PDB file of C-alpha atoms and ligand atoms in Angstrom:
ATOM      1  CA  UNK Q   1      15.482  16.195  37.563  1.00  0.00           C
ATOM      2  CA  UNK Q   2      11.687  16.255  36.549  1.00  0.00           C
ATOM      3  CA  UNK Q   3      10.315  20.135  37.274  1.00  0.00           C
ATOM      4  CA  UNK Q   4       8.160  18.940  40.487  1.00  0.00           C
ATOM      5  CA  UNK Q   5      10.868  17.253  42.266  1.00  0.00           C
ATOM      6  CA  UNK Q   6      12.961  20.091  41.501  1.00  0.00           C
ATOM      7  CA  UNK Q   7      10.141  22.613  42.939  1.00  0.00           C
ATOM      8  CA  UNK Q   8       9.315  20.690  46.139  1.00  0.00           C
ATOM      9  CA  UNK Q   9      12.989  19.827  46.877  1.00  0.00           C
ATOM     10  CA  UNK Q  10      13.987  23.804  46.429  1.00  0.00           C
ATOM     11  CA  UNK Q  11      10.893  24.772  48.627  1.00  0.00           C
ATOM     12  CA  UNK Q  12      11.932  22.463  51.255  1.00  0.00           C
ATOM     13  CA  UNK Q  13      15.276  23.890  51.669  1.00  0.00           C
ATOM     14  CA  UNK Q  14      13.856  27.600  51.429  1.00  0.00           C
ATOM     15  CA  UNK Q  15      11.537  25.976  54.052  1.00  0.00           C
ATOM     16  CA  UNK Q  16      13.955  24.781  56.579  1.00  0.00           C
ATOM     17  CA  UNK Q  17      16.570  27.107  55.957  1.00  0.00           C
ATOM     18  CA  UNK Q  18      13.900  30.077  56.432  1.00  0.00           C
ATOM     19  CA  UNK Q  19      14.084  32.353  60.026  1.00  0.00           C
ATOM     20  CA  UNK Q  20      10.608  31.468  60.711  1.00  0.00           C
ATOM     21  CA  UNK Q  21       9.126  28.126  59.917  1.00  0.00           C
ATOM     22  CA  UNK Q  22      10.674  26.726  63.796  1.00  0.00           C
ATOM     23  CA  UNK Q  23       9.798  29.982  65.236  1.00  0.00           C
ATOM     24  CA  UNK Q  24       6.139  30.774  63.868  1.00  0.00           C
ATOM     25  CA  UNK Q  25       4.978  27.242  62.607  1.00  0.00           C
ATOM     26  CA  UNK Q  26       5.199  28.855  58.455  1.00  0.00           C
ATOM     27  CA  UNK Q  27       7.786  28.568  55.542  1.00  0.00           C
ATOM     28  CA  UNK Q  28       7.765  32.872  55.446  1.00  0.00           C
ATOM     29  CA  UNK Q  29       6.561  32.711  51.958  1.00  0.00           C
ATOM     30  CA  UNK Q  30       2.896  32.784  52.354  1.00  0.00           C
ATOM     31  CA  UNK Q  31       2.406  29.149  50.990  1.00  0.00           C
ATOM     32  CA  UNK Q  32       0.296  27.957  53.496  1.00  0.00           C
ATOM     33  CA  UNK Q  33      -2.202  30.973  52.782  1.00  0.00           C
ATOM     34  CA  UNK Q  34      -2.114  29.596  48.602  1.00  0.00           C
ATOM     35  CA  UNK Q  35      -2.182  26.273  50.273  1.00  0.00           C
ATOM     36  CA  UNK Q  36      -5.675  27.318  51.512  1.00  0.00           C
ATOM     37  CA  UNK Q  37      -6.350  29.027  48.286  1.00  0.00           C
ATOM     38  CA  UNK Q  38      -6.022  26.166  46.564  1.00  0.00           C
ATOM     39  CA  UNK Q  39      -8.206  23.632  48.987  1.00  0.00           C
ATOM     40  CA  UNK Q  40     -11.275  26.061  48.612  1.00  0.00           C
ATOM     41  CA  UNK Q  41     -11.047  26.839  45.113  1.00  0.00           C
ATOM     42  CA  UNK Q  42     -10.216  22.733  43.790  1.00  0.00           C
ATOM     43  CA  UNK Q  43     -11.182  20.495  46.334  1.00  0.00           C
ATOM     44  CA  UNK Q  44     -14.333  18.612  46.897  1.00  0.00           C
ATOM     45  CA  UNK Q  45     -15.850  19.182  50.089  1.00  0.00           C
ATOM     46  CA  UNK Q  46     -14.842  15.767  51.603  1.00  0.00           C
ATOM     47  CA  UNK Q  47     -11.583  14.827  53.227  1.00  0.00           C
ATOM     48  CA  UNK Q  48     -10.727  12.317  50.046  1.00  0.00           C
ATOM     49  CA  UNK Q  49     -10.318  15.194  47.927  1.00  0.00           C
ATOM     50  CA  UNK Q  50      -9.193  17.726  50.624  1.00  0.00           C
ATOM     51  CA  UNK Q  51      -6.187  15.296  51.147  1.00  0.00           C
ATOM     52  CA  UNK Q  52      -5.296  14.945  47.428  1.00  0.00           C
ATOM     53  CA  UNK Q  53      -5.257  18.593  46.777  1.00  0.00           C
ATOM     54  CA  UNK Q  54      -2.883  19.217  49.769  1.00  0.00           C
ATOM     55  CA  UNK Q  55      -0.701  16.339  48.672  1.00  0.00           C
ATOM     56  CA  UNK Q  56      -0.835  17.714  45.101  1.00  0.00           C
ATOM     57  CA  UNK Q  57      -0.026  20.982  46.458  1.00  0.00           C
ATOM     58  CA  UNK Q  58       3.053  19.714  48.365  1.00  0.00           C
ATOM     59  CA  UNK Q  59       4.328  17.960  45.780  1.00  0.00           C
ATOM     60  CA  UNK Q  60       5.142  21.091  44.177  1.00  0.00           C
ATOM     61  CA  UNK Q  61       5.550  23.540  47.142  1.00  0.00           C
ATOM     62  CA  UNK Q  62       6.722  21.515  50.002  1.00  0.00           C
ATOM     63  CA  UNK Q  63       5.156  21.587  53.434  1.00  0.00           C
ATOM     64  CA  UNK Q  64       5.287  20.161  56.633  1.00  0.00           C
ATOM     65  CA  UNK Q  65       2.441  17.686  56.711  1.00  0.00           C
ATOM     66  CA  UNK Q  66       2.658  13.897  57.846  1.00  0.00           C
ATOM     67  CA  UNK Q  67       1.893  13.158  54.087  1.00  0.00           C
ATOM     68  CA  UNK Q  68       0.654  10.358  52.380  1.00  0.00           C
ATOM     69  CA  UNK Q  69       3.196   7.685  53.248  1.00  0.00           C
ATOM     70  CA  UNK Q  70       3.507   7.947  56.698  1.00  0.00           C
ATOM     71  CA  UNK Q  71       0.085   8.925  56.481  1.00  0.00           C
ATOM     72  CA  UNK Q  72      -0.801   5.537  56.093  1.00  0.00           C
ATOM     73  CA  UNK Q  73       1.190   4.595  59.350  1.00  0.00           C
ATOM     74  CA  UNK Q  74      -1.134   7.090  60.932  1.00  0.00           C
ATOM     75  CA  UNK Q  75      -4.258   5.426  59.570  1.00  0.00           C
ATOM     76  CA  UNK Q  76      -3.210   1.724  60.487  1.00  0.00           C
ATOM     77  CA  UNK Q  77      -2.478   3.036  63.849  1.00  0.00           C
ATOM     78  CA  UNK Q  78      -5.605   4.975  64.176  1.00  0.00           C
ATOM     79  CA  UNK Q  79      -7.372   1.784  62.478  1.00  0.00           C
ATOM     80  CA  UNK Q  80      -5.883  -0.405  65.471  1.00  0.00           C
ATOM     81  CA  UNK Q  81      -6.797   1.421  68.248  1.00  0.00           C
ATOM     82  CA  UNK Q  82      -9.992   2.911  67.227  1.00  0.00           C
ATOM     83  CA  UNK Q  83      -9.624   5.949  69.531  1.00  0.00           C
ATOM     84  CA  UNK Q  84     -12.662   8.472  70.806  1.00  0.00           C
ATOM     85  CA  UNK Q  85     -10.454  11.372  71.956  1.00  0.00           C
ATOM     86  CA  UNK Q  86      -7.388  12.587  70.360  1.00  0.00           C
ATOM     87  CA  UNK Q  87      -5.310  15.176  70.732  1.00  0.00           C
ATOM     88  CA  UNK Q  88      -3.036  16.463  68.005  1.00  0.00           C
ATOM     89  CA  UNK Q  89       0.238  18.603  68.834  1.00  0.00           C
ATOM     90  CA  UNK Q  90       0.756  20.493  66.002  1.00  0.00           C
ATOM     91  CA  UNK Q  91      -1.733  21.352  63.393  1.00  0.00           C
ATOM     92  CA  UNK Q  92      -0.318  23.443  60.090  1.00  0.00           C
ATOM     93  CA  UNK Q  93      -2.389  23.391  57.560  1.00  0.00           C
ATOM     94  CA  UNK Q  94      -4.624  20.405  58.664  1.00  0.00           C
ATOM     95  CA  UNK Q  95      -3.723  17.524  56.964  1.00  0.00           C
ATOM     96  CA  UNK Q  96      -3.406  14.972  59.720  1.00  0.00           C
ATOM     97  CA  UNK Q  97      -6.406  16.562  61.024  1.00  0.00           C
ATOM     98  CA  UNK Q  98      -8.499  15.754  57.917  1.00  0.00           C
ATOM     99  CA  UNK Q  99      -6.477  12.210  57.917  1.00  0.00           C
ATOM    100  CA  UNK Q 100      -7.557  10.903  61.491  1.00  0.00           C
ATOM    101  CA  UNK Q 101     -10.987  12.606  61.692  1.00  0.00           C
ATOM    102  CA  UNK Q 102     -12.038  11.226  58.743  1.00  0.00           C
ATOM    103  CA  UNK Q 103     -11.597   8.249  60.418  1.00  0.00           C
ATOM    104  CA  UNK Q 104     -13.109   8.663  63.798  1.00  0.00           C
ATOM    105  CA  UNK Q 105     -16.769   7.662  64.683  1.00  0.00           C
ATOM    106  CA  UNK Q 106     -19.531  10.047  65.526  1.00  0.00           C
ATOM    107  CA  UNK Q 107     -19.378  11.181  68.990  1.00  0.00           C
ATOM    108  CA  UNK Q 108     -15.038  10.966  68.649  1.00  0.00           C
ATOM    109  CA  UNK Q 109     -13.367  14.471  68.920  1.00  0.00           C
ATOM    110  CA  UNK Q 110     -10.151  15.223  67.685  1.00  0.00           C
ATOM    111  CA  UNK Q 111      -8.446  18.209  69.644  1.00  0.00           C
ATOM    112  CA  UNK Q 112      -5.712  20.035  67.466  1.00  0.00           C
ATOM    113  CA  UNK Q 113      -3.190  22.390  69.370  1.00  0.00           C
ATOM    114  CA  UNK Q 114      -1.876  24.768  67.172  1.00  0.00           C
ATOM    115  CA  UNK Q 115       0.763  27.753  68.489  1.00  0.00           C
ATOM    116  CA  UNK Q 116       0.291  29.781  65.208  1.00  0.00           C
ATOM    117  CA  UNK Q 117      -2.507  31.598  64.999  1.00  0.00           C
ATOM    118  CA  UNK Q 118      -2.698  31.863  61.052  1.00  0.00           C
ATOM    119  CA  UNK Q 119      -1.816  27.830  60.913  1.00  0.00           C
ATOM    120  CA  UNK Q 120      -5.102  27.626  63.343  1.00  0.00           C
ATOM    121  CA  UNK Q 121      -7.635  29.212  60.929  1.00  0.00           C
ATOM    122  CA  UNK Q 122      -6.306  27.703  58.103  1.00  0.00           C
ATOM    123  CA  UNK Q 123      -6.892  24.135  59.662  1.00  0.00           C
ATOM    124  CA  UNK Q 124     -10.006  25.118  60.778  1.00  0.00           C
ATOM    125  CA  UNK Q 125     -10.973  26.320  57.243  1.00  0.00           C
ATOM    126  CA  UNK Q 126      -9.598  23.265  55.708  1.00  0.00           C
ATOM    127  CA  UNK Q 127     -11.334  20.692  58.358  1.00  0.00           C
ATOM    128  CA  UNK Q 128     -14.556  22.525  57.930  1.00  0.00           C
ATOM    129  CA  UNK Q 129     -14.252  22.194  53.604  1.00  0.00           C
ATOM    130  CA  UNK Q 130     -13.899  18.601  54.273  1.00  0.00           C
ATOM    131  CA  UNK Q 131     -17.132  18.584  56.209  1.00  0.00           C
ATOM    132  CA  UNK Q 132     -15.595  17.147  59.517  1.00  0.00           C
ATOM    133  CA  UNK Q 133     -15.992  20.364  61.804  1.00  0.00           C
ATOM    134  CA  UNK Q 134     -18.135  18.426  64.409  1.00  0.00           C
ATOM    135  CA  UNK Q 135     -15.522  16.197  65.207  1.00  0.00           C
ATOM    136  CA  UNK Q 136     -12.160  18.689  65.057  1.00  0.00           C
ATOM    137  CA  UNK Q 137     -11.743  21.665  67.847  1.00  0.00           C
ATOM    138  CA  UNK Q 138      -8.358  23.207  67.134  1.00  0.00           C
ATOM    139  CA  UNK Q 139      -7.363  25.551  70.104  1.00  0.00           C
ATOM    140  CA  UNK Q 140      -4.962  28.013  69.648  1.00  0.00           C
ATOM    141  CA  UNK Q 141      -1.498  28.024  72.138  1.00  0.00           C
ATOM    142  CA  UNK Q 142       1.161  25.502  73.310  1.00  0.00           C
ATOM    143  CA  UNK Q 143       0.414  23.094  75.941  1.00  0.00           C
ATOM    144  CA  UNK Q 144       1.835  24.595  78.901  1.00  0.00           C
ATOM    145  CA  UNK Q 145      -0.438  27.852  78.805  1.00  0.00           C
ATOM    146  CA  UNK Q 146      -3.669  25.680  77.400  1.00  0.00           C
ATOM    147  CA  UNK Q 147      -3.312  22.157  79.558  1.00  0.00           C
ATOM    148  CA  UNK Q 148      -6.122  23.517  82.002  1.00  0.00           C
ATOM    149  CA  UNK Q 149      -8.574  24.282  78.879  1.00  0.00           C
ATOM    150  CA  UNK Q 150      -7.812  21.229  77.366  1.00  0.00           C
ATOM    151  CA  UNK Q 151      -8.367  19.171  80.850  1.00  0.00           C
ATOM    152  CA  UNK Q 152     -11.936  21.007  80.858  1.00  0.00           C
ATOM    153  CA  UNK Q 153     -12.600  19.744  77.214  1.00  0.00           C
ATOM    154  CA  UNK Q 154     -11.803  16.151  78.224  1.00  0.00           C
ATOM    155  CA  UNK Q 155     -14.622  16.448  80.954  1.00  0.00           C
ATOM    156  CA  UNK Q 156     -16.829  17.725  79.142  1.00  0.00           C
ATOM    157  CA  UNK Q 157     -16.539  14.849  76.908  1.00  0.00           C
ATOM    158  CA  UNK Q 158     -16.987  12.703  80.024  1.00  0.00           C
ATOM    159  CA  UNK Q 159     -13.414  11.192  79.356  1.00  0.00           C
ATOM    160  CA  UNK Q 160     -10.475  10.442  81.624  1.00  0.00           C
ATOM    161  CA  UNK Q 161      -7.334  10.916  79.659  1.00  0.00           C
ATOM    162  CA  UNK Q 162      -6.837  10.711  75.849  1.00  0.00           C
ATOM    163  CA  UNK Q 163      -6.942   7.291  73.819  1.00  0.00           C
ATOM    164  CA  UNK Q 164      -4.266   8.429  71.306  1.00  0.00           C
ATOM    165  CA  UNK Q 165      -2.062  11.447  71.112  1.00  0.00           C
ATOM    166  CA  UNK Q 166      -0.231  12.629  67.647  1.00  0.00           C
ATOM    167  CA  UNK Q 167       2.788  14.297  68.613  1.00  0.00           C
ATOM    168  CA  UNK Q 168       4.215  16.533  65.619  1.00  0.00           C
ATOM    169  CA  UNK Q 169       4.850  20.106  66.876  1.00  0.00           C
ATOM    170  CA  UNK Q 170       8.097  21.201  68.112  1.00  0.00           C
ATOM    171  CA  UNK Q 171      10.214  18.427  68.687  1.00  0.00           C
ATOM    172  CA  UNK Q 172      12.192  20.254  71.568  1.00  0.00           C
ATOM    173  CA  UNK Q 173       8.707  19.961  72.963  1.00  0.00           C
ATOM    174  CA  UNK Q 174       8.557  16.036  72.778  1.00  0.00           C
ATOM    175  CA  UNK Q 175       9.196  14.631  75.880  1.00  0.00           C
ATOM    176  CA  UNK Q 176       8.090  17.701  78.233  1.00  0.00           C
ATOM    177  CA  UNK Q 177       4.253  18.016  76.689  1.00  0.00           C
ATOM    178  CA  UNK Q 178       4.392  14.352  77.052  1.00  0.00           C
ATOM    179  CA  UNK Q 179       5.401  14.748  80.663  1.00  0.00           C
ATOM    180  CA  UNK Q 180       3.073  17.263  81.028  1.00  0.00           C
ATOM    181  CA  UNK Q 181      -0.012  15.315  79.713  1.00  0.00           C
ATOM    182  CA  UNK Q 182       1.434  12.597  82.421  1.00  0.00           C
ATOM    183  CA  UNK Q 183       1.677  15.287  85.395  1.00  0.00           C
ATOM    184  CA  UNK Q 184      -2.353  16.285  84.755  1.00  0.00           C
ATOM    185  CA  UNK Q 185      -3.808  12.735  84.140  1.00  0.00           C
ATOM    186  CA  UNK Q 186      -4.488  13.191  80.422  1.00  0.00           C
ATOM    187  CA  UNK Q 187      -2.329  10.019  79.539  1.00  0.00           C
ATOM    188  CA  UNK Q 188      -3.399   6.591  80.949  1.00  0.00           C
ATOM    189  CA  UNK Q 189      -3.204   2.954  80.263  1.00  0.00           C
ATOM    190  CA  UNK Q 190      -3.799   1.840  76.646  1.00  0.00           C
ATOM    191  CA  UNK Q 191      -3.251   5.623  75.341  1.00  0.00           C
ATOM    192  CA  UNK Q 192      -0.910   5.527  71.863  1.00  0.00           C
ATOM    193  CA  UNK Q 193       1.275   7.808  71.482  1.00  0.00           C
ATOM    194  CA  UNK Q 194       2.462   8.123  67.758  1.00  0.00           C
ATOM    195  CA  UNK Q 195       5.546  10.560  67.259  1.00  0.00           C
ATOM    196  CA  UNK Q 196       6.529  11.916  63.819  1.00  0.00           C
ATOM    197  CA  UNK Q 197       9.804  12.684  62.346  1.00  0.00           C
ATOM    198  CA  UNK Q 198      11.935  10.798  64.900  1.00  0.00           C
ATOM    199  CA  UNK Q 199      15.137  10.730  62.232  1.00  0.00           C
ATOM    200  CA  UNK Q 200      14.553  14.033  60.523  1.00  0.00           C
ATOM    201  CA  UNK Q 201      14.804  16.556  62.938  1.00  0.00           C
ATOM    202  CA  UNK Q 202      14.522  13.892  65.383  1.00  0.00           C
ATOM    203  CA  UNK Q 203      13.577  14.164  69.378  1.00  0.00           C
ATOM    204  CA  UNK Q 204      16.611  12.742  71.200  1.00  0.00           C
ATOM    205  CA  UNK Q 205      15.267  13.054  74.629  1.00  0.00           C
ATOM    206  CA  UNK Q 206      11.912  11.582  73.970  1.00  0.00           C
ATOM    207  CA  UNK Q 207      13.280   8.433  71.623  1.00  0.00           C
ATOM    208  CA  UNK Q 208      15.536   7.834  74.995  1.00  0.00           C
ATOM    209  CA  UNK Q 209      12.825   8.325  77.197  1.00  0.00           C
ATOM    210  CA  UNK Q 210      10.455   5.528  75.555  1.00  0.00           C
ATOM    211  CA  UNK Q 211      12.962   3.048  74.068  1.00  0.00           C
ATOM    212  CA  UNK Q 212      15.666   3.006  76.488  1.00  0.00           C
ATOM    213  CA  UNK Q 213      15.150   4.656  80.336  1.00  0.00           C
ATOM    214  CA  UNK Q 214      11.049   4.694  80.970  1.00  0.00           C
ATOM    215  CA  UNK Q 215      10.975   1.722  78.280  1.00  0.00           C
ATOM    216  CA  UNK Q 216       9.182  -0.080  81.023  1.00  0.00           C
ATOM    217  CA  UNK Q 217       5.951   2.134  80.618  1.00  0.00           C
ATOM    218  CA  UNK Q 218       5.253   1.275  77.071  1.00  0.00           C
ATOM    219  CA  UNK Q 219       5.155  -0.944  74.389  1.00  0.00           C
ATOM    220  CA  UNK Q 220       7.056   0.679  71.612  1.00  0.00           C
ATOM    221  CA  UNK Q 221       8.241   0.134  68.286  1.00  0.00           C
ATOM    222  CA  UNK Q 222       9.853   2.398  65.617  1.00  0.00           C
ATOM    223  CA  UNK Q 223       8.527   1.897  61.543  1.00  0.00           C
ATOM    224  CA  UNK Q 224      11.786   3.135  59.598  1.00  0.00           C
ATOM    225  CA  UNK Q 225       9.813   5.274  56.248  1.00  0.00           C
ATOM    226  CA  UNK Q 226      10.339   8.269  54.168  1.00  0.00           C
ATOM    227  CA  UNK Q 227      10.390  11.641  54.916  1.00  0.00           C
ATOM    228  CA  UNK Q 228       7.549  13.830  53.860  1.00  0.00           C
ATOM    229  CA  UNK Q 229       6.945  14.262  50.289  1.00  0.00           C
ATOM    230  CA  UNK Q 230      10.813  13.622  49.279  1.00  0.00           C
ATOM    231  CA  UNK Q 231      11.374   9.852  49.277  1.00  0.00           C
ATOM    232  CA  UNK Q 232      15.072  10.314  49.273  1.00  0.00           C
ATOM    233  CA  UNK Q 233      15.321  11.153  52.786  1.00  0.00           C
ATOM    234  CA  UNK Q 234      15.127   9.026  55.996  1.00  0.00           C
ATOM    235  CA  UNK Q 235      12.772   9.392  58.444  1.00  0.00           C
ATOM    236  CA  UNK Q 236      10.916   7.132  61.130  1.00  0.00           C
ATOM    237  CA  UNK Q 237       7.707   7.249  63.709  1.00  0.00           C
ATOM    238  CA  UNK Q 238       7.628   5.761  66.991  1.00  0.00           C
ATOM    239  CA  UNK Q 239       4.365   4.223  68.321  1.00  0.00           C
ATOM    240  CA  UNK Q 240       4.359   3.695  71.996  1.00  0.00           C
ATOM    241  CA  UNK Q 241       1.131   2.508  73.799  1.00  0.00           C
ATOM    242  CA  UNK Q 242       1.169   2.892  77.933  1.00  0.00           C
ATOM    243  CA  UNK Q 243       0.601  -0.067  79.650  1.00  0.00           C
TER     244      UNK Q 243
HETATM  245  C1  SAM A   1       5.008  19.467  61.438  1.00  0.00           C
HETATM  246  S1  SAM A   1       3.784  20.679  61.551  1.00  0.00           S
HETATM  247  C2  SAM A   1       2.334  19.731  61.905  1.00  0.00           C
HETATM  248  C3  SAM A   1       1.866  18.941  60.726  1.00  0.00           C
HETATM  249  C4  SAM A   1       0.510  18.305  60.877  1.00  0.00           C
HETATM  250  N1  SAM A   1       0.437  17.511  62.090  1.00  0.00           N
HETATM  251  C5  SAM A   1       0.218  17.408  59.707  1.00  0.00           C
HETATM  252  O1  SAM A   1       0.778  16.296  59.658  1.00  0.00           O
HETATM  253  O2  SAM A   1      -0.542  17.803  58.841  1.00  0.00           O
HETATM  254  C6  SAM A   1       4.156  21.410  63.114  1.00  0.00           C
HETATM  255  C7  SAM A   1       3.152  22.462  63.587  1.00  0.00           C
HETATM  256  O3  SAM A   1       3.339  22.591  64.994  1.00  0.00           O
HETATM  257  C8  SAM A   1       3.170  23.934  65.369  1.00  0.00           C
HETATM  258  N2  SAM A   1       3.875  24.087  66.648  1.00  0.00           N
HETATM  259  C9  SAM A   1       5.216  24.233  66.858  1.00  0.00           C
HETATM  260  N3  SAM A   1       5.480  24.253  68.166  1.00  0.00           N
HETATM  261  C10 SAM A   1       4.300  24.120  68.807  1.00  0.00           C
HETATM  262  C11 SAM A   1       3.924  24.036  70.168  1.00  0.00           C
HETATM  263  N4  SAM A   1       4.824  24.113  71.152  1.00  0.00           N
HETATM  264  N5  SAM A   1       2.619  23.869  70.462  1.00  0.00           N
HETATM  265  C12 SAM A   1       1.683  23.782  69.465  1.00  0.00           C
HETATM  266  N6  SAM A   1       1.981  23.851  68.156  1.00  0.00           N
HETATM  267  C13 SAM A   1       3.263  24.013  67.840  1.00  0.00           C
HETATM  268  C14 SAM A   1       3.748  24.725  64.215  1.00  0.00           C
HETATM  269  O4  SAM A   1       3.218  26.031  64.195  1.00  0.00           O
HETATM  270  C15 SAM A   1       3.333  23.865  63.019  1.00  0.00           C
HETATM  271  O5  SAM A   1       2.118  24.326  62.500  1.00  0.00           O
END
């Protein structure tokens, strides 16, 4: 086995087999502080190169980012809805925040919630290197304690409820933050949800919830790919737009 597939493939299983990457959002091993390291001291200040170095990074030392393949699942679907306001569950290190934002128009804000406090800074660090602050507010919490704030932001941006919502946090969290977004309005017609990792861990409750018993509410439809950075695994995202 070539060195880097050996090094990414033993740094994901340190990864997911470590007490704290479910618990406080990192790996335990400090790599998303190198990770950061490494963005500053290589990369460009533009999101082209910010996004190579991270994927160059990851191929090496593995990390949880929607990475380039799906990535590009992300950009088509971004591409086809051509959303104003986002919201992202789920920052890290702020890949997919570099990935959509790069893509938005001026006056679009991206909203990243982000539970881990060391994960926030480093994606605001990263999204400000690739020169996309103005459109990129990451606020620090989970959804339930930060729904209010976030409700204020939308006003304040004169919108109604999000155009597109990137759900890739906790996936015990799936279906109730997606609830919850229902309960206070934030979700509406023509919103697109896209869901990551729906094989590997997977989100039972929320795949039943929009393919098979609320299936009525959306359009959806699953795109079978590859896991993150190690093409030998399975993994899939679900795109489901409200009608
Ligand atoms: C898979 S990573 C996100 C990857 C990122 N979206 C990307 O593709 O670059 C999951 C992140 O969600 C955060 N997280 C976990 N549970 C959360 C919750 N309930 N609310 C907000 N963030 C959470 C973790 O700290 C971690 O940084």
């Amino acid at each position: 086995m070539a060195p880097e597939i050996l090094s990414r493939t033993w740094t994901f299983l340190t990864a997911m087999t470590s007490k704290t990457i479910f618990m406080e959002g990192q790996a335990g091993d400090g790599r998303e502080k190198q990770l950061l390291k490494s963005v500053v001291e290589d990369a460009e200040r533009n999101p082209e190169s910010v996004m190579k170095t991270i994927d160059k990074f990851a191929n090496r030392s593995w990390l949880m980012n929607i990475g380039d393949d799906k990535g590009q699942l992300l950009d088509k679907a971004i591409a086809d809805r051509k959303p104003k306001i986002i919201l992202e569950l789920g920052a890290y290190v702020g890949y997919s925040a570099v990935r959509i934002s790069s893509q938005l128009d001026e006056g679009s804000k991206l909203i990243s919630l982000e539970m881990c406090p060391e994960n926030a800074s480093i994606t605001r660090q990263v999204v400000d290197h690739a020169g996309l602050s103005d459109k990129v507010t990451v606020v620090e919490g989970i959804l339930t304690d930060k729904v209010e704030e976030i409700k204020r932001m939308l006003q304040e941006l004169n919108a109604e409820t999000f155009d597109f919502v990137f759900i890739d946090h906790d996936k015990r969290y799936y279906l109730s933050d997606y609830l919850l977004l229902k309960e206070n309005g934030l979700v509406g017609k023509g919103t697109v949800l896209f869901a990551d990792n729906m094989k590997i861990p997977g989100s039972p409750p929320y795949r039943e919830y929009v393919l098979n018993s609320n299936k009525d509410e959306f359009d959806t439809v699953e795109h079978n790919t590859r896991f993150e950075y190690l093409s030998w695994l399975p993994d899939s995202v679900i795109i489901s737009t409200l009608k």
